[in-house]
Amino acid sequence: MPVLSANNVSVSLSGKRILKDLNFEISGGSWTGILGPNGSGKTTLLRAVSGLLEYEGDLRLLDQAVSSWSSREMARHLAFVRQTHSMSFDFKVSELVLLGRSPHKSVLSSYNDQDDAHVKAALESVDLNGFTDRLFHSLSGGEQQRVFLAQALAQEADVLILDEPTTYLDVHHQYEFMQHVRGLVDMGKSVIGAFHDLELAARFSDELLILKEGRVAASGTPVDVLNEDLLAEVFRMRASVESANSDAVRIAYNQPL
């Protein structure tokens, strides 16, 4: 059973069709990278998958129509790992991670020792032991992203959605964050993430889904999908592509088309 499937899925925003008749399947326990130029529909797709946008067609998460999930049910199965951004209030790390437990709590219930145990385990999983009482704004960019990842883990979701989570990170923190996410996939989590960096996505993803103008331009393994013709057609770049091995792709960009 695929973790996510789309059959003739379209999304319109303000009267403009952004996604157009998408058809694909994403396997569970894998990492699928969503790639495409600006305006291709990457974020729109992730928002539709997360139940935040209305859509046409058949979009299924864990073999259940996305539109049929309640927000609480959705939050128990799917977690959205957001980009690092400033917050008006400086939360403690433990407080932010504890928010991931809210889908499992009723309106009148309070957090308990079991929730604290989930927070502790989540922080250990992303190597943030000892950060419980640190203030969020005191952390580096990479540490902040790992806090959001821990929040998603505390949520106990089967599926992680990443919307360009490395945009504001330097190279060191990009790879640090991606390695943590890769470890979660190896433990059985499913990851669907949109990225700008083709080589970074290719290095860590099992499969790629390439969008162009709201349609699926290509899908498959990074080695099979990323080639000179696709880069020219979709990304309007003349480039040389090398398969370093069965898992790695090297791209040498030459000039825009």
PDB file of N, CA and C in Angstrom, residues 111-194:
ATOM      1  N   TYR A 111      -0.823  17.744  30.010  1.00  0.00           N
ATOM      2  CA  TYR A 111       0.351  16.942  29.687  1.00  0.00           C
ATOM      3  C   TYR A 111       0.785  16.171  30.931  1.00  0.00           C
ATOM      4  N   ASN A 112       1.333  14.970  30.720  1.00  0.00           N
ATOM      5  CA  ASN A 112       1.682  14.112  31.850  1.00  0.00           C
ATOM      6  C   ASN A 112       3.090  13.545  31.670  1.00  0.00           C
ATOM      7  N   ASP A 113       3.449  12.629  32.553  1.00  0.00           N
ATOM      8  CA  ASP A 113       4.790  12.046  32.514  1.00  0.00           C
ATOM      9  C   ASP A 113       5.053  11.303  31.214  1.00  0.00           C
ATOM     10  N   GLN A 114       4.020  10.694  30.653  1.00  0.00           N
ATOM     11  CA  GLN A 114       4.193   9.978  29.386  1.00  0.00           C
ATOM     12  C   GLN A 114       4.554  10.950  28.264  1.00  0.00           C
ATOM     13  N   ASP A 115       3.918  12.122  28.262  1.00  0.00           N
ATOM     14  CA  ASP A 115       4.257  13.139  27.265  1.00  0.00           C
ATOM     15  C   ASP A 115       5.694  13.624  27.448  1.00  0.00           C
ATOM     16  N   ASP A 116       6.090  13.808  28.698  1.00  0.00           N
ATOM     17  CA  ASP A 116       7.473  14.224  28.980  1.00  0.00           C
ATOM     18  C   ASP A 116       8.463  13.172  28.483  1.00  0.00           C
ATOM     19  N   ALA A 117       8.089  11.893  28.613  1.00  0.00           N
ATOM     20  CA  ALA A 117       8.965  10.813  28.145  1.00  0.00           C
ATOM     21  C   ALA A 117       9.118  10.862  26.629  1.00  0.00           C
ATOM     22  N   HIS A 118       8.025  11.184  25.929  1.00  0.00           N
ATOM     23  CA  HIS A 118       8.094  11.310  24.467  1.00  0.00           C
ATOM     24  C   HIS A 118       8.995  12.474  24.072  1.00  0.00           C
ATOM     25  N   VAL A 119       8.914  13.568  24.809  1.00  0.00           N
ATOM     26  CA  VAL A 119       9.763  14.729  24.525  1.00  0.00           C
ATOM     27  C   VAL A 119      11.225  14.360  24.724  1.00  0.00           C
ATOM     28  N   LYS A 120      11.525  13.697  25.827  1.00  0.00           N
ATOM     29  CA  LYS A 120      12.900  13.301  26.113  1.00  0.00           C
ATOM     30  C   LYS A 120      13.441  12.376  25.024  1.00  0.00           C
ATOM     31  N   ALA A 121      12.637  11.389  24.615  1.00  0.00           N
ATOM     32  CA  ALA A 121      13.069  10.444  23.582  1.00  0.00           C
ATOM     33  C   ALA A 121      13.282  11.148  22.248  1.00  0.00           C
ATOM     34  N   ALA A 122      12.401  12.103  21.930  1.00  0.00           N
ATOM     35  CA  ALA A 122      12.526  12.830  20.665  1.00  0.00           C
ATOM     36  C   ALA A 122      13.801  13.660  20.646  1.00  0.00           C
ATOM     37  N   LEU A 123      14.113  14.325  21.743  1.00  0.00           N
ATOM     38  CA  LEU A 123      15.330  15.134  21.812  1.00  0.00           C
ATOM     39  C   LEU A 123      16.577  14.253  21.731  1.00  0.00           C
ATOM     40  N   GLU A 124      16.523  13.088  22.331  1.00  0.00           N
ATOM     41  CA  GLU A 124      17.651  12.157  22.235  1.00  0.00           C
ATOM     42  C   GLU A 124      17.851  11.707  20.795  1.00  0.00           C
ATOM     43  N   SER A 125      16.749  11.520  20.071  1.00  0.00           N
ATOM     44  CA  SER A 125      16.831  11.021  18.692  1.00  0.00           C
ATOM     45  C   SER A 125      17.520  12.003  17.756  1.00  0.00           C
ATOM     46  N   VAL A 126      17.459  13.301  18.090  1.00  0.00           N
ATOM     47  CA  VAL A 126      18.096  14.309  17.227  1.00  0.00           C
ATOM     48  C   VAL A 126      19.325  14.925  17.897  1.00  0.00           C
ATOM     49  N   ASP A 127      19.883  14.200  18.863  1.00  0.00           N
ATOM     50  CA  ASP A 127      21.114  14.634  19.535  1.00  0.00           C
ATOM     51  C   ASP A 127      20.985  16.001  20.200  1.00  0.00           C
ATOM     52  N   LEU A 128      19.860  16.211  20.878  1.00  0.00           N
ATOM     53  CA  LEU A 128      19.678  17.459  21.616  1.00  0.00           C
ATOM     54  C   LEU A 128      19.521  17.182  23.110  1.00  0.00           C
ATOM     55  N   ASN A 129      20.196  16.158  23.593  1.00  0.00           N
ATOM     56  CA  ASN A 129      20.230  15.919  25.036  1.00  0.00           C
ATOM     57  C   ASN A 129      20.805  17.140  25.746  1.00  0.00           C
ATOM     58  N   GLY A 130      20.197  17.516  26.862  1.00  0.00           N
ATOM     59  CA  GLY A 130      20.701  18.651  27.618  1.00  0.00           C
ATOM     60  C   GLY A 130      20.197  19.991  27.122  1.00  0.00           C
ATOM     61  N   PHE A 131      19.347  19.994  26.070  1.00  0.00           N
ATOM     62  CA  PHE A 131      18.839  21.246  25.518  1.00  0.00           C
ATOM     63  C   PHE A 131      17.448  21.597  26.052  1.00  0.00           C
ATOM     64  N   THR A 132      16.920  20.798  26.970  1.00  0.00           N
ATOM     65  CA  THR A 132      15.536  20.946  27.431  1.00  0.00           C
ATOM     66  C   THR A 132      15.195  22.373  27.842  1.00  0.00           C
ATOM     67  N   ASP A 133      16.055  23.002  28.626  1.00  0.00           N
ATOM     68  CA  ASP A 133      15.758  24.330  29.166  1.00  0.00           C
ATOM     69  C   ASP A 133      16.391  25.467  28.369  1.00  0.00           C
ATOM     70  N   ARG A 134      17.034  25.127  27.251  1.00  0.00           N
ATOM     71  CA  ARG A 134      17.607  26.182  26.399  1.00  0.00           C
ATOM     72  C   ARG A 134      16.482  26.956  25.719  1.00  0.00           C
ATOM     73  N   LEU A 135      16.680  28.244  25.544  1.00  0.00           N
ATOM     74  CA  LEU A 135      15.715  29.065  24.825  1.00  0.00           C
ATOM     75  C   LEU A 135      15.934  28.917  23.328  1.00  0.00           C
ATOM     76  N   PHE A 136      14.833  28.890  22.587  1.00  0.00           N
ATOM     77  CA  PHE A 136      14.901  28.633  21.150  1.00  0.00           C
ATOM     78  C   PHE A 136      15.814  29.617  20.443  1.00  0.00           C
ATOM     79  N   HIS A 137      15.733  30.893  20.793  1.00  0.00           N
ATOM     80  CA  HIS A 137      16.509  31.919  20.097  1.00  0.00           C
ATOM     81  C   HIS A 137      18.005  31.836  20.395  1.00  0.00           C
ATOM     82  N   SER A 138      18.389  31.057  21.386  1.00  0.00           N
ATOM     83  CA  SER A 138      19.805  30.912  21.704  1.00  0.00           C
ATOM     84  C   SER A 138      20.471  29.828  20.849  1.00  0.00           C
ATOM     85  N   LEU A 139      19.695  29.104  20.044  1.00  0.00           N
ATOM     86  CA  LEU A 139      20.211  27.978  19.279  1.00  0.00           C
ATOM     87  C   LEU A 139      20.689  28.407  17.902  1.00  0.00           C
ATOM     88  N   SER A 140      21.588  27.610  17.337  1.00  0.00           N
ATOM     89  CA  SER A 140      22.007  27.830  15.952  1.00  0.00           C
ATOM     90  C   SER A 140      20.884  27.419  15.012  1.00  0.00           C
ATOM     91  N   GLY A 141      21.020  27.793  13.739  1.00  0.00           N
ATOM     92  CA  GLY A 141      20.002  27.444  12.756  1.00  0.00           C
ATOM     93  C   GLY A 141      19.787  25.945  12.654  1.00  0.00           C
ATOM     94  N   GLY A 142      20.880  25.195  12.647  1.00  0.00           N
ATOM     95  CA  GLY A 142      20.764  23.747  12.555  1.00  0.00           C
ATOM     96  C   GLY A 142      20.106  23.153  13.781  1.00  0.00           C
ATOM     97  N   GLU A 143      20.406  23.697  14.963  1.00  0.00           N
ATOM     98  CA  GLU A 143      19.787  23.211  16.199  1.00  0.00           C
ATOM     99  C   GLU A 143      18.300  23.531  16.213  1.00  0.00           C
ATOM    100  N   GLN A 144      17.930  24.711  15.717  1.00  0.00           N
ATOM    101  CA  GLN A 144      16.514  25.068  15.652  1.00  0.00           C
ATOM    102  C   GLN A 144      15.743  24.105  14.758  1.00  0.00           C
ATOM    103  N   GLN A 145      16.324  23.748  13.618  1.00  0.00           N
ATOM    104  CA  GLN A 145      15.657  22.804  12.743  1.00  0.00           C
ATOM    105  C   GLN A 145      15.494  21.440  13.406  1.00  0.00           C
ATOM    106  N   ARG A 146      16.480  21.044  14.187  1.00  0.00           N
ATOM    107  CA  ARG A 146      16.394  19.764  14.883  1.00  0.00           C
ATOM    108  C   ARG A 146      15.329  19.804  15.974  1.00  0.00           C
ATOM    109  N   VAL A 147      15.067  20.978  16.538  1.00  0.00           N
ATOM    110  CA  VAL A 147      13.962  21.113  17.492  1.00  0.00           C
ATOM    111  C   VAL A 147      12.634  20.835  16.795  1.00  0.00           C
ATOM    112  N   PHE A 148      12.449  21.406  15.602  1.00  0.00           N
ATOM    113  CA  PHE A 148      11.213  21.151  14.861  1.00  0.00           C
ATOM    114  C   PHE A 148      11.100  19.682  14.467  1.00  0.00           C
ATOM    115  N   LEU A 149      12.242  19.066  14.168  1.00  0.00           N
ATOM    116  CA  LEU A 149      12.233  17.647  13.844  1.00  0.00           C
ATOM    117  C   LEU A 149      11.847  16.831  15.077  1.00  0.00           C
ATOM    118  N   ALA A 150      12.367  17.214  16.234  1.00  0.00           N
ATOM    119  CA  ALA A 150      11.994  16.542  17.478  1.00  0.00           C
ATOM    120  C   ALA A 150      10.510  16.719  17.771  1.00  0.00           C
ATOM    121  N   GLN A 151       9.980  17.900  17.488  1.00  0.00           N
ATOM    122  CA  GLN A 151       8.553  18.142  17.675  1.00  0.00           C
ATOM    123  C   GLN A 151       7.733  17.172  16.822  1.00  0.00           C
ATOM    124  N   ALA A 152       8.175  16.959  15.592  1.00  0.00           N
ATOM    125  CA  ALA A 152       7.489  16.014  14.709  1.00  0.00           C
ATOM    126  C   ALA A 152       7.593  14.590  15.242  1.00  0.00           C
ATOM    127  N   LEU A 153       8.732  14.231  15.810  1.00  0.00           N
ATOM    128  CA  LEU A 153       8.898  12.898  16.373  1.00  0.00           C
ATOM    129  C   LEU A 153       7.996  12.703  17.595  1.00  0.00           C
ATOM    130  N   ALA A 154       7.907  13.723  18.449  1.00  0.00           N
ATOM    131  CA  ALA A 154       7.030  13.640  19.609  1.00  0.00           C
ATOM    132  C   ALA A 154       5.577  13.487  19.181  1.00  0.00           C
ATOM    133  N   GLN A 155       5.274  13.967  18.006  1.00  0.00           N
ATOM    134  CA  GLN A 155       3.922  13.863  17.449  1.00  0.00           C
ATOM    135  C   GLN A 155       3.588  12.427  17.060  1.00  0.00           C
ATOM    136  N   GLU A 156       4.618  11.575  16.953  1.00  0.00           N
ATOM    137  CA  GLU A 156       4.460  10.163  16.591  1.00  0.00           C
ATOM    138  C   GLU A 156       3.784   9.986  15.237  1.00  0.00           C
ATOM    139  N   ALA A 157       4.078  10.874  14.299  1.00  0.00           N
ATOM    140  CA  ALA A 157       3.495  10.785  12.961  1.00  0.00           C
ATOM    141  C   ALA A 157       4.244   9.768  12.118  1.00  0.00           C
ATOM    142  N   ASP A 158       3.516   9.101  11.243  1.00  0.00           N
ATOM    143  CA  ASP A 158       4.121   8.133  10.329  1.00  0.00           C
ATOM    144  C   ASP A 158       4.800   8.822   9.154  1.00  0.00           C
ATOM    145  N   VAL A 159       4.291  10.008   8.802  1.00  0.00           N
ATOM    146  CA  VAL A 159       4.744  10.708   7.599  1.00  0.00           C
ATOM    147  C   VAL A 159       5.257  12.096   7.988  1.00  0.00           C
ATOM    148  N   LEU A 160       6.442  12.447   7.495  1.00  0.00           N
ATOM    149  CA  LEU A 160       7.012  13.769   7.721  1.00  0.00           C
ATOM    150  C   LEU A 160       6.991  14.557   6.417  1.00  0.00           C
ATOM    151  N   ILE A 161       6.479  15.770   6.469  1.00  0.00           N
ATOM    152  CA  ILE A 161       6.448  16.661   5.317  1.00  0.00           C
ATOM    153  C   ILE A 161       7.481  17.764   5.546  1.00  0.00           C
ATOM    154  N   LEU A 162       8.391  17.941   4.600  1.00  0.00           N
ATOM    155  CA  LEU A 162       9.434  18.968   4.696  1.00  0.00           C
ATOM    156  C   LEU A 162       9.251  19.960   3.550  1.00  0.00           C
ATOM    157  N   ASP A 163       9.082  21.230   3.879  1.00  0.00           N
ATOM    158  CA  ASP A 163       8.936  22.243   2.837  1.00  0.00           C
ATOM    159  C   ASP A 163      10.188  23.114   2.815  1.00  0.00           C
ATOM    160  N   GLU A 164      11.161  22.695   1.992  1.00  0.00           N
ATOM    161  CA  GLU A 164      12.428  23.402   1.846  1.00  0.00           C
ATOM    162  C   GLU A 164      13.034  23.750   3.211  1.00  0.00           C
ATOM    163  N   PRO A 165      13.257  22.750   4.060  1.00  0.00           N
ATOM    164  CA  PRO A 165      13.697  23.011   5.435  1.00  0.00           C
ATOM    165  C   PRO A 165      15.138  23.474   5.550  1.00  0.00           C
ATOM    166  N   THR A 166      15.927  23.362   4.491  1.00  0.00           N
ATOM    167  CA  THR A 166      17.343  23.759   4.578  1.00  0.00           C
ATOM    168  C   THR A 166      17.614  25.121   3.951  1.00  0.00           C
ATOM    169  N   THR A 167      16.568  25.844   3.583  1.00  0.00           N
ATOM    170  CA  THR A 167      16.727  27.099   2.841  1.00  0.00           C
ATOM    171  C   THR A 167      17.655  28.079   3.544  1.00  0.00           C
ATOM    172  N   TYR A 168      17.530  28.224   4.847  1.00  0.00           N
ATOM    173  CA  TYR A 168      18.288  29.253   5.567  1.00  0.00           C
ATOM    174  C   TYR A 168      19.498  28.691   6.320  1.00  0.00           C
ATOM    175  N   LEU A 169      19.876  27.455   6.007  1.00  0.00           N
ATOM    176  CA  LEU A 169      20.982  26.821   6.716  1.00  0.00           C
ATOM    177  C   LEU A 169      22.253  26.847   5.875  1.00  0.00           C
ATOM    178  N   ASP A 170      23.403  26.959   6.568  1.00  0.00           N
ATOM    179  CA  ASP A 170      24.671  26.849   5.859  1.00  0.00           C
ATOM    180  C   ASP A 170      24.921  25.385   5.510  1.00  0.00           C
ATOM    181  N   VAL A 171      25.989  25.133   4.756  1.00  0.00           N
ATOM    182  CA  VAL A 171      26.236  23.790   4.232  1.00  0.00           C
ATOM    183  C   VAL A 171      26.346  22.760   5.350  1.00  0.00           C
ATOM    184  N   HIS A 172      27.086  23.095   6.408  1.00  0.00           N
ATOM    185  CA  HIS A 172      27.258  22.157   7.517  1.00  0.00           C
ATOM    186  C   HIS A 172      25.917  21.760   8.116  1.00  0.00           C
ATOM    187  N   HIS A 173      25.076  22.761   8.407  1.00  0.00           N
ATOM    188  CA  HIS A 173      23.803  22.484   9.052  1.00  0.00           C
ATOM    189  C   HIS A 173      22.820  21.824   8.089  1.00  0.00           C
ATOM    190  N   GLN A 174      22.928  22.108   6.791  1.00  0.00           N
ATOM    191  CA  GLN A 174      22.091  21.413   5.811  1.00  0.00           C
ATOM    192  C   GLN A 174      22.320  19.908   5.880  1.00  0.00           C
ATOM    193  N   TYR A 175      23.586  19.513   5.806  1.00  0.00           N
ATOM    194  CA  TYR A 175      23.889  18.080   5.796  1.00  0.00           C
ATOM    195  C   TYR A 175      23.614  17.438   7.153  1.00  0.00           C
ATOM    196  N   GLU A 176      23.841  18.165   8.219  1.00  0.00           N
ATOM    197  CA  GLU A 176      23.546  17.654   9.551  1.00  0.00           C
ATOM    198  C   GLU A 176      22.058  17.347   9.679  1.00  0.00           C
ATOM    199  N   PHE A 177      21.226  18.293   9.234  1.00  0.00           N
ATOM    200  CA  PHE A 177      19.780  18.105   9.308  1.00  0.00           C
ATOM    201  C   PHE A 177      19.330  16.938   8.425  1.00  0.00           C
ATOM    202  N   MET A 178      19.842  16.889   7.205  1.00  0.00           N
ATOM    203  CA  MET A 178      19.432  15.847   6.271  1.00  0.00           C
ATOM    204  C   MET A 178      19.845  14.459   6.775  1.00  0.00           C
ATOM    205  N   GLN A 179      20.979  14.364   7.420  1.00  0.00           N
ATOM    206  CA  GLN A 179      21.423  13.077   7.958  1.00  0.00           C
ATOM    207  C   GLN A 179      20.505  12.605   9.080  1.00  0.00           C
ATOM    208  N   HIS A 180      20.029  13.527   9.892  1.00  0.00           N
ATOM    209  CA  HIS A 180      19.075  13.156  10.939  1.00  0.00           C
ATOM    210  C   HIS A 180      17.779  12.639  10.320  1.00  0.00           C
ATOM    211  N   VAL A 181      17.292  13.322   9.290  1.00  0.00           N
ATOM    212  CA  VAL A 181      16.058  12.882   8.635  1.00  0.00           C
ATOM    213  C   VAL A 181      16.266  11.523   7.967  1.00  0.00           C
ATOM    214  N   ARG A 182      17.416  11.337   7.329  1.00  0.00           N
ATOM    215  CA  ARG A 182      17.708  10.057   6.679  1.00  0.00           C
ATOM    216  C   ARG A 182      17.679   8.917   7.697  1.00  0.00           C
ATOM    217  N   GLY A 183      18.159   9.188   8.902  1.00  0.00           N
ATOM    218  CA  GLY A 183      18.127   8.179   9.950  1.00  0.00           C
ATOM    219  C   GLY A 183      16.710   7.783  10.317  1.00  0.00           C
ATOM    220  N   LEU A 184      15.783   8.743  10.280  1.00  0.00           N
ATOM    221  CA  LEU A 184      14.384   8.439  10.578  1.00  0.00           C
ATOM    222  C   LEU A 184      13.775   7.560   9.498  1.00  0.00           C
ATOM    223  N   VAL A 185      14.130   7.828   8.244  1.00  0.00           N
ATOM    224  CA  VAL A 185      13.639   6.990   7.149  1.00  0.00           C
ATOM    225  C   VAL A 185      14.153   5.567   7.314  1.00  0.00           C
ATOM    226  N   ASP A 186      15.407   5.428   7.680  1.00  0.00           N
ATOM    227  CA  ASP A 186      15.985   4.106   7.888  1.00  0.00           C
ATOM    228  C   ASP A 186      15.285   3.364   9.026  1.00  0.00           C
ATOM    229  N   MET A 187      14.623   4.124   9.917  1.00  0.00           N
ATOM    230  CA  MET A 187      13.872   3.517  11.024  1.00  0.00           C
ATOM    231  C   MET A 187      12.419   3.239  10.645  1.00  0.00           C
ATOM    232  N   GLY A 188      12.038   3.572   9.398  1.00  0.00           N
ATOM    233  CA  GLY A 188      10.698   3.245   8.939  1.00  0.00           C
ATOM    234  C   GLY A 188       9.760   4.409   8.691  1.00  0.00           C
ATOM    235  N   LYS A 189      10.185   5.640   9.000  1.00  0.00           N
ATOM    236  CA  LYS A 189       9.335   6.792   8.716  1.00  0.00           C
ATOM    237  C   LYS A 189       9.280   7.050   7.211  1.00  0.00           C
ATOM    238  N   SER A 190       8.215   7.710   6.780  1.00  0.00           N
ATOM    239  CA  SER A 190       8.083   8.135   5.385  1.00  0.00           C
ATOM    240  C   SER A 190       8.281   9.647   5.320  1.00  0.00           C
ATOM    241  N   VAL A 191       9.089  10.102   4.375  1.00  0.00           N
ATOM    242  CA  VAL A 191       9.404  11.529   4.250  1.00  0.00           C
ATOM    243  C   VAL A 191       9.071  11.998   2.845  1.00  0.00           C
ATOM    244  N   ILE A 192       8.382  13.120   2.761  1.00  0.00           N
ATOM    245  CA  ILE A 192       8.084  13.776   1.486  1.00  0.00           C
ATOM    246  C   ILE A 192       8.542  15.217   1.638  1.00  0.00           C
ATOM    247  N   GLY A 193       9.521  15.635   0.834  1.00  0.00           N
ATOM    248  CA  GLY A 193      10.087  16.953   1.033  1.00  0.00           C
ATOM    249  C   GLY A 193      10.369  17.703  -0.245  1.00  0.00           C
ATOM    250  N   ALA A 194      10.089  19.002  -0.239  1.00  0.00           N
ATOM    251  CA  ALA A 194      10.387  19.869  -1.379  1.00  0.00           C
ATOM    252  C   ALA A 194      11.741  20.531  -1.162  1.00  0.00           C
TER     253      ALA A 194
END
